[in-house]
PDB file of C-alpha atoms in Angstrom:
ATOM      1  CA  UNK K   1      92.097  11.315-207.919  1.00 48.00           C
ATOM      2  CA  UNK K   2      91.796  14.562-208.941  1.00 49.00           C
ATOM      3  CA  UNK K   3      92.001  17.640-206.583  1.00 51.00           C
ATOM      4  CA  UNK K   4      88.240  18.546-207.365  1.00 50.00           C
ATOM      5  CA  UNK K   5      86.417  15.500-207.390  1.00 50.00           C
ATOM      6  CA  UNK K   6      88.388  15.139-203.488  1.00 52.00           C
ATOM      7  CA  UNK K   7      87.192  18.518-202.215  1.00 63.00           C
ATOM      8  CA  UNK K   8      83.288  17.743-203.629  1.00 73.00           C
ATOM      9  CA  UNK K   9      81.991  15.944-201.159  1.00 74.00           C
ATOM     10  CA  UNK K  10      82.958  18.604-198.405  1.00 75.00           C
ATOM     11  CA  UNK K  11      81.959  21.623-200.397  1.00 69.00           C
ATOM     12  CA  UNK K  12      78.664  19.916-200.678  1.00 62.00           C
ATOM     13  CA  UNK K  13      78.351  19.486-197.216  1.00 64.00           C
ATOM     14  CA  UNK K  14      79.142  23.093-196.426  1.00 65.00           C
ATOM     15  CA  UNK K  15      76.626  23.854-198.753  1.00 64.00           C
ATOM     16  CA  UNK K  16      73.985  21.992-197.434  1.00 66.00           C
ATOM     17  CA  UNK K  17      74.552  23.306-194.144  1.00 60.00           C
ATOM     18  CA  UNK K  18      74.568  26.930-195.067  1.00 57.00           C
ATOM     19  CA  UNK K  19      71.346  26.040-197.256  1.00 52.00           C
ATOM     20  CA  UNK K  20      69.941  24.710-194.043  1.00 52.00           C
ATOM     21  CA  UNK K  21      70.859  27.704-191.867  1.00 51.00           C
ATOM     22  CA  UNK K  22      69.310  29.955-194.395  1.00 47.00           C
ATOM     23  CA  UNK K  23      66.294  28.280-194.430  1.00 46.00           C
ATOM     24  CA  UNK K  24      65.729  27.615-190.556  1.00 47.00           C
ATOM     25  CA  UNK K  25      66.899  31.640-189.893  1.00 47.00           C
ATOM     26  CA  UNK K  26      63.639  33.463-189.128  1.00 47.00           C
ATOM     27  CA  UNK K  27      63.911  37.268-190.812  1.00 46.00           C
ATOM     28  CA  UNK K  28      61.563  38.042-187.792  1.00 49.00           C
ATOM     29  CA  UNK K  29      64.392  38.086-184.923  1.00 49.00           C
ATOM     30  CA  UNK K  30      66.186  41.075-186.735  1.00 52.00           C
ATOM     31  CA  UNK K  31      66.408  43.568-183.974  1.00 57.00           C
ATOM     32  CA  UNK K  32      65.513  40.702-181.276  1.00 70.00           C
ATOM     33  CA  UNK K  33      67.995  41.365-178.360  1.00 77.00           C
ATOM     34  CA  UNK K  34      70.421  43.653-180.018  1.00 89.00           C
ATOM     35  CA  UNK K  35      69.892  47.237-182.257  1.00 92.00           C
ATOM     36  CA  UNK K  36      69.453  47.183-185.949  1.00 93.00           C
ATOM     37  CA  UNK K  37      69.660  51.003-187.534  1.00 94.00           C
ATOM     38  CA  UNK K  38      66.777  52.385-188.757  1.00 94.00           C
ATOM     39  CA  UNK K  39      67.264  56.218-189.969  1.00 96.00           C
ATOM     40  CA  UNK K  40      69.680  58.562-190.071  1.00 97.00           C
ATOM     41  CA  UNK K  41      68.639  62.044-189.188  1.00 96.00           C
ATOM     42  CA  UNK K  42      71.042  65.306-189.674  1.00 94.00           C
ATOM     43  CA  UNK K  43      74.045  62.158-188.990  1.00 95.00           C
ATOM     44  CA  UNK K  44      72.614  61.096-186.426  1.00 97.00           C
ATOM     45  CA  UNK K  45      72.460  57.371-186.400  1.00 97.00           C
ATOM     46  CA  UNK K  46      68.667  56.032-184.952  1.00 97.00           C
ATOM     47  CA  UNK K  47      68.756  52.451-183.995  1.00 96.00           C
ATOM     48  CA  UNK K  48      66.328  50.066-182.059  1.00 95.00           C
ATOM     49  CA  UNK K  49      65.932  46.769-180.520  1.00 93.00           C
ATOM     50  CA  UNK K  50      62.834  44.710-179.414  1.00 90.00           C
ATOM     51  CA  UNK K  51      63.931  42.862-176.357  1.00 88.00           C
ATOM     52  CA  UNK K  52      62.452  38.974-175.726  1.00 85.00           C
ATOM     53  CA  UNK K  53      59.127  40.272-173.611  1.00 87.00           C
ATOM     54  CA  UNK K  54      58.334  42.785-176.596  1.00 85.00           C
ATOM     55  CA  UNK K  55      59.525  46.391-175.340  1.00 88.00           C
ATOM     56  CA  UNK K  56      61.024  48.504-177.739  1.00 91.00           C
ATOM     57  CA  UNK K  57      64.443  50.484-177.101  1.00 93.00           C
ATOM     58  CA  UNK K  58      65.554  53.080-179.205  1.00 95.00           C
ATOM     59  CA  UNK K  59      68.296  55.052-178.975  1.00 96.00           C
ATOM     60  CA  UNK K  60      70.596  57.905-181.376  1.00 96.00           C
ATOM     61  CA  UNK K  61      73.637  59.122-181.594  1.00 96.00           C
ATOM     62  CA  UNK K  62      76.266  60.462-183.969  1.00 96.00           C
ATOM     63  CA  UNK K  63      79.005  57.923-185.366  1.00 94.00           C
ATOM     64  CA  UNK K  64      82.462  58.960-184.665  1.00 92.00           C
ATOM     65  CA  UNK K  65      84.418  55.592-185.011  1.00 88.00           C
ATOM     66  CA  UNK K  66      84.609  55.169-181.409  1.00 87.00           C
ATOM     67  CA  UNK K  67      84.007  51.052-180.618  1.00 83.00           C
ATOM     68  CA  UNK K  68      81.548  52.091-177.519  1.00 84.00           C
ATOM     69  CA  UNK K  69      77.783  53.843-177.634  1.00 83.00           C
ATOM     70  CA  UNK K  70      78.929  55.736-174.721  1.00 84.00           C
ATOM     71  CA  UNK K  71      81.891  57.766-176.508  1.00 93.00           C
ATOM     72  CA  UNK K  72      79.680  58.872-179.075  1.00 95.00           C
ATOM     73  CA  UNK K  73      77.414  61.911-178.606  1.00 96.00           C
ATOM     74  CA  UNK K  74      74.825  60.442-177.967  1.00 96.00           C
ATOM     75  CA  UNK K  75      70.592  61.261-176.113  1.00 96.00           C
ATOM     76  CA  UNK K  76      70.467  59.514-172.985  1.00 95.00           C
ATOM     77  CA  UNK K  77      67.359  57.776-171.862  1.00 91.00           C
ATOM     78  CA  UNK K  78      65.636  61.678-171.037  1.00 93.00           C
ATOM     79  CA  UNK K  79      66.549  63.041-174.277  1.00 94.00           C
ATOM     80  CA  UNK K  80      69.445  65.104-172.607  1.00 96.00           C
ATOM     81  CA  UNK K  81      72.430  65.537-174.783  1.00 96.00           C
ATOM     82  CA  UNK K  82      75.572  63.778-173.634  1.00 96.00           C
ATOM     83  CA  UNK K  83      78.682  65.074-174.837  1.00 96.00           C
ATOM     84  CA  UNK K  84      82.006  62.304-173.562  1.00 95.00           C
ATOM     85  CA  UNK K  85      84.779  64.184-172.130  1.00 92.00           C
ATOM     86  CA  UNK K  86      87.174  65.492-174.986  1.00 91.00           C
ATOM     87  CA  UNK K  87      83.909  65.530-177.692  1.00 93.00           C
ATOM     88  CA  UNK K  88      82.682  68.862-178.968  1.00 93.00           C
ATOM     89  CA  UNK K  89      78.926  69.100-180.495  1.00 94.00           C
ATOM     90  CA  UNK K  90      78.150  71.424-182.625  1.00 92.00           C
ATOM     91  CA  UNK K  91      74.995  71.613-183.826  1.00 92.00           C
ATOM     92  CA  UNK K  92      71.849  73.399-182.814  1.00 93.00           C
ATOM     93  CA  UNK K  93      68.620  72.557-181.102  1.00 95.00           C
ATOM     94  CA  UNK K  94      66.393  72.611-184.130  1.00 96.00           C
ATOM     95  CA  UNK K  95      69.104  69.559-184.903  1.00 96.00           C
ATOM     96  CA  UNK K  96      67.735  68.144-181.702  1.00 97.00           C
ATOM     97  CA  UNK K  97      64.622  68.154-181.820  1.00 97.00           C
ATOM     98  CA  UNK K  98      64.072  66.507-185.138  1.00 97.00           C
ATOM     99  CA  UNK K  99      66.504  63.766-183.723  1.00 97.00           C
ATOM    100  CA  UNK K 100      64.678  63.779-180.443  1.00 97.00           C
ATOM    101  CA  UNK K 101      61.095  63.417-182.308  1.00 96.00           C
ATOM    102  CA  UNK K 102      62.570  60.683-184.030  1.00 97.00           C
ATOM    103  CA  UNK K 103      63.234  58.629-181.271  1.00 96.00           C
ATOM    104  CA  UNK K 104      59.585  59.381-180.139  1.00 95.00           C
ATOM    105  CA  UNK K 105      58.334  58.181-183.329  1.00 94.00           C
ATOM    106  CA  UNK K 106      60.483  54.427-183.125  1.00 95.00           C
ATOM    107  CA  UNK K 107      59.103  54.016-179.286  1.00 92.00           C
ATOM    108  CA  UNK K 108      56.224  54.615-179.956  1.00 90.00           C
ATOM    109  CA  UNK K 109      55.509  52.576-182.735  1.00 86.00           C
ATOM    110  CA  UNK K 110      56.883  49.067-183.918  1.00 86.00           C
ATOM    111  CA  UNK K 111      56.445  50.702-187.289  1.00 89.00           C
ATOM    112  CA  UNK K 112      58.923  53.328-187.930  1.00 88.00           C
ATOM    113  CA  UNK K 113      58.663  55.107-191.278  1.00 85.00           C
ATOM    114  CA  UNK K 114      61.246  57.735-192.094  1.00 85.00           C
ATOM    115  CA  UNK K 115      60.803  61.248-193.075  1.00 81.00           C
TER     116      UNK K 115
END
């Protein structure tokens, strides 16, 4: 027996399996539950999730590397610009306010189109 014809059967299997996953995945529960990016405005990174009953949530902030939203500079819920201890932000308000109309634009809309 040869070391291919013995490993067939299984890689067939896996195959089939991932086949099957594939096909019984719906694309439509992207952003269901958890956020999926959507734009990036002056590096700031604009993300949203649809939650089970249909709200939207959006929410932006600028990448740094950190592993948590909340040690990123980030908006907060108002729009208000949170800066974690030991962060420095440097940009400007017209910076701002194109993020902040942004985030207007994804809750507002299921269909966000960027700029």
């Amino acid at each position: 027996m040869s070391f291919s014809s013995a490993t067939s059967p299984l890689t067939h299997a896996l195959l089939r399996n991932v086949v099957m996953l594939v096909m019984l995945t719906d694309p439509s529960w992207a952003g269901l539950d958890h956020y999926t990016e959507l734009d990036r405005v002056n590096g700031w990174l604009i993300e949203r999730k649809q939650g089970a009953d249909g709200a939207l949530s959006c929410r932006a902030y600028l990448p740094s590397g950190a592993s948590w939203f909340s040690s990123n500079i980030h908006l907060d819920v108002r729009g208000e610009l949170v800066v974690p201890a030991g962060r420095r932000f440097e940009g400007d308000q017209q910076e701002l306010e194109a993020v902040r109309e942004a985030i207007d634009r994804c809750s507002r809309d299921f269909l966000y189109l960027p700029r």
